[in-house]
């Protein structure tokens, strides 16, 4: 049987362009958070140095999109929900997260229809993290 030499992308991670594009989205997301007052409440919840977050969110999103799973395997038991256990997430701040991520994806080279699906799924994730006061 003849083997195909090129294969169509099979995961969202491959479809969006892999780690370079994931990193571009994440860097844009935290740049917006640092530079635009629309995300001031969200910024205030984070530590002064956002570089560990740039790296961690890149790893998480890569795995979430079906790419390398290192974020989960390098620290067994690591959980995104427990990482937010002590974070006061109200509807306004979840809305800032979703808006900044939607904008960061929109500014990236991701194909618009796929980007819209990705932004919608991540916005739902943010909404589901809202805590009852
Ligand atoms: C809903 C609104 C959200 C708020 C207010 C929020 C806030 C935070 C804060 C304050 C931290 C700790 C950062 C620090 O120490 O500087 C954090 C960590 C993190 N957040 Fe969020 N977050 C939200 C939603 C999300 C969503 C939807 C995702 C994933 C799609 C996400 C992924 C992460 C990751 C991967 C970490 C780092 C965890 C680790 O390295 O152990 N966050 N977040």
Short mmCIF file of C-alpha atoms and ligand atoms in Angstrom, two decimals:
data_model
loop_
_atom_site.label_atom_id
_atom_site.label_comp_id
_atom_site.label_asym_id
_atom_site.label_seq_id
_atom_site.Cartn_x
_atom_site.Cartn_y
_atom_site.Cartn_z
CA UNK A 1 0.00 0.00 0.00
CA UNK A 2 1.26 3.44 -0.89
CA UNK A 3 1.75 5.89 1.98
CA UNK A 4 0.74 9.51 1.58
CA UNK A 5 3.75 11.80 2.00
CA UNK A 6 1.76 14.72 3.37
CA UNK A 7 -1.11 14.42 5.80
CA UNK A 8 -3.96 16.82 6.40
CA UNK A 9 -3.88 18.46 9.86
CA UNK A 10 -5.84 16.31 12.27
CA UNK A 11 -6.04 18.43 15.40
CA UNK A 12 -7.11 22.05 16.02
CA UNK A 13 -3.51 22.58 17.21
CA UNK A 14 -2.18 21.63 13.78
CA UNK A 15 -4.96 23.47 11.97
CA UNK A 16 -4.15 26.79 13.63
CA UNK A 17 -0.42 26.49 12.91
CA UNK A 18 1.08 24.85 16.01
CA UNK A 19 3.11 26.28 18.88
CA UNK A 20 4.17 29.51 17.13
CA UNK A 21 0.57 30.57 16.66
CA UNK A 22 -0.50 29.46 20.16
CA UNK A 23 2.38 31.56 21.55
CA UNK A 24 1.37 34.52 19.41
CA UNK A 25 -2.22 34.40 20.72
CA UNK A 26 -1.08 34.10 24.34
CA UNK A 27 1.45 36.95 24.04
CA UNK A 28 -1.18 39.19 22.44
CA UNK A 29 -3.64 38.26 25.23
CA UNK A 30 -1.23 39.30 28.00
CA UNK A 31 -0.04 42.38 26.06
CA UNK A 32 -3.66 43.52 25.84
CA UNK A 33 -4.10 42.81 29.54
CA UNK A 34 -1.05 44.93 30.35
CA UNK A 35 -1.78 47.79 27.95
CA UNK A 36 -5.55 48.24 27.69
CA UNK A 37 -7.52 49.67 30.62
CA UNK A 38 -10.55 47.64 29.43
CA UNK A 39 -8.87 44.65 31.15
CA UNK A 40 -7.69 46.47 34.30
CA UNK A 41 -9.73 44.38 36.71
CA UNK A 42 -8.35 41.18 35.21
CA UNK A 43 -4.78 42.57 35.27
CA UNK A 44 -5.12 43.48 38.95
CA UNK A 45 -5.79 39.84 39.88
CA UNK A 46 -2.49 38.69 38.34
CA UNK A 47 1.05 38.87 39.72
CA UNK A 48 3.35 41.71 38.63
CA UNK A 49 5.42 39.40 36.41
CA UNK A 50 3.26 37.85 33.69
CA UNK A 51 6.06 35.81 32.08
CA UNK A 52 5.27 32.58 34.01
CA UNK A 53 1.66 32.98 32.86
CA UNK A 54 2.68 33.48 29.23
CA UNK A 55 4.49 30.17 29.39
CA UNK A 56 1.81 28.31 31.37
CA UNK A 57 -1.18 29.43 29.28
CA UNK A 58 0.73 28.57 26.08
CA UNK A 59 1.33 25.04 27.40
CA UNK A 60 -2.26 24.64 28.58
CA UNK A 61 -3.77 25.86 25.29
CA UNK A 62 -1.43 23.68 23.21
CA UNK A 63 -2.66 20.61 25.13
CA UNK A 64 -6.30 21.80 25.07
CA UNK A 65 -6.08 22.09 21.26
CA UNK A 66 -4.78 18.53 20.90
CA UNK A 67 -1.07 19.38 20.71
CA UNK A 68 1.79 18.44 23.10
CA UNK A 69 0.51 17.40 26.50
CA UNK A 70 3.52 18.57 28.58
CA UNK A 71 1.47 21.03 30.67
CA UNK A 72 -0.34 18.05 32.23
CA UNK A 73 2.47 15.47 32.27
CA UNK A 74 5.26 17.63 33.72
CA UNK A 75 3.26 18.13 36.93
CA UNK A 76 0.97 15.13 37.52
CA UNK A 77 -2.39 16.09 38.99
CA UNK A 78 -2.13 19.66 37.72
CA UNK A 79 -5.58 21.09 37.16
CA UNK A 80 -6.64 24.38 35.61
CA UNK A 81 -9.73 24.62 37.80
CA UNK A 82 -7.73 24.18 41.03
CA UNK A 83 -5.22 26.79 39.77
CA UNK A 84 -8.13 29.26 40.07
CA UNK A 85 -9.42 28.06 43.44
CA UNK A 86 -8.42 31.28 45.21
CA UNK A 87 -9.14 33.67 42.33
CA UNK A 88 -12.24 35.87 42.77
CA UNK A 89 -13.91 35.36 39.39
CA UNK A 90 -17.07 37.44 38.95
CA UNK A 91 -19.05 37.94 35.70
CA UNK A 92 -17.25 41.23 34.91
CA UNK A 93 -13.75 39.77 35.17
CA UNK A 94 -14.74 36.61 33.28
CA UNK A 95 -16.10 38.92 30.57
CA UNK A 96 -12.73 40.76 30.46
CA UNK A 97 -10.92 37.42 30.06
CA UNK A 98 -13.24 36.30 27.25
CA UNK A 99 -13.06 39.68 25.47
CA UNK A 100 -9.25 39.86 25.59
CA UNK A 101 -8.92 36.25 24.37
CA UNK A 102 -11.45 36.78 21.56
CA UNK A 103 -9.50 39.86 20.47
CA UNK A 104 -6.13 38.09 20.67
CA UNK A 105 -7.43 35.22 18.51
CA UNK A 106 -8.95 37.72 16.06
CA UNK A 107 -5.57 39.47 15.74
CA UNK A 108 -3.81 36.15 15.00
CA UNK A 109 -3.45 34.40 11.63
CA UNK A 110 -6.00 31.72 12.64
CA UNK A 111 -8.62 31.18 9.94
CA UNK A 112 -11.65 33.29 11.05
CA UNK A 113 -14.30 30.52 11.27
CA UNK A 114 -12.00 28.27 13.32
CA UNK A 115 -10.89 31.26 15.42
CA UNK A 116 -14.52 32.11 16.17
CA UNK A 117 -15.18 28.53 17.39
CA UNK A 118 -12.05 28.60 19.52
CA UNK A 119 -12.98 31.98 21.03
CA UNK A 120 -16.51 30.75 21.76
CA UNK A 121 -15.28 27.60 23.51
CA UNK A 122 -12.73 29.52 25.62
CA UNK A 123 -15.31 32.18 26.51
CA UNK A 124 -17.65 29.41 27.75
CA UNK A 125 -14.80 28.02 29.83
CA UNK A 126 -14.27 31.47 31.39
CA UNK A 127 -18.02 31.83 32.07
CA UNK A 128 -18.09 28.42 33.75
CA UNK A 129 -15.35 29.59 36.12
CA UNK A 130 -17.53 32.37 37.59
CA UNK A 131 -17.94 31.81 41.30
CA UNK A 132 -21.04 32.45 43.33
CA UNK A 133 -20.19 35.15 45.88
C1 LIG B 1 -12.54 33.57 34.00
C2 LIG B 1 -11.64 34.49 34.26
C3 LIG B 1 -10.22 34.18 34.67
C4 LIG B 1 -9.50 34.85 35.61
C5 LIG B 1 -9.96 36.06 36.40
C6 LIG B 1 -8.21 34.21 35.71
C7 LIG B 1 -7.20 34.60 36.57
C8 LIG B 1 -6.07 33.90 36.83
C9 LIG B 1 -5.08 34.23 37.84
C10 LIG B 1 -5.20 35.42 38.80
C11 LIG B 1 -4.11 33.30 37.78
C12 LIG B 1 -2.84 33.25 38.65
C13 LIG B 1 -1.86 34.12 37.91
C14 LIG B 1 -0.67 34.65 38.65
O1 LIG B 1 -0.25 34.04 39.64
O2 LIG B 1 -0.18 35.69 38.18
C15 LIG B 1 -4.44 32.38 36.70
C16 LIG B 1 -3.68 31.30 36.30
C17 LIG B 1 -3.93 30.56 35.18
N1 LIG B 1 -5.01 30.68 34.33
FE1 LIG B 1 -6.57 31.91 34.57
N2 LIG B 1 -8.16 33.15 34.83
C18 LIG B 1 -9.36 33.08 34.18
C19 LIG B 1 -9.71 32.17 33.20
C20 LIG B 1 -8.86 31.26 32.63
C21 LIG B 1 -9.18 30.39 31.53
C22 LIG B 1 -10.55 30.33 30.81
C23 LIG B 1 -8.04 29.66 31.26
C24 LIG B 1 -7.79 28.61 30.23
C25 LIG B 1 -8.36 28.58 29.07
C26 LIG B 1 -7.03 30.07 32.22
C27 LIG B 1 -5.75 29.55 32.30
C28 LIG B 1 -4.87 29.78 33.31
C29 LIG B 1 -3.63 29.05 33.49
C30 LIG B 1 -3.09 27.96 32.56
C31 LIG B 1 -3.04 29.54 34.66
C32 LIG B 1 -1.70 29.10 35.27
C33 LIG B 1 -1.89 27.89 36.12
C34 LIG B 1 -0.56 27.27 36.53
O3 LIG B 1 0.47 27.58 35.92
O4 LIG B 1 -0.58 26.45 37.44
N3 LIG B 1 -7.55 31.04 33.03
N4 LIG B 1 -5.64 32.77 36.14
#
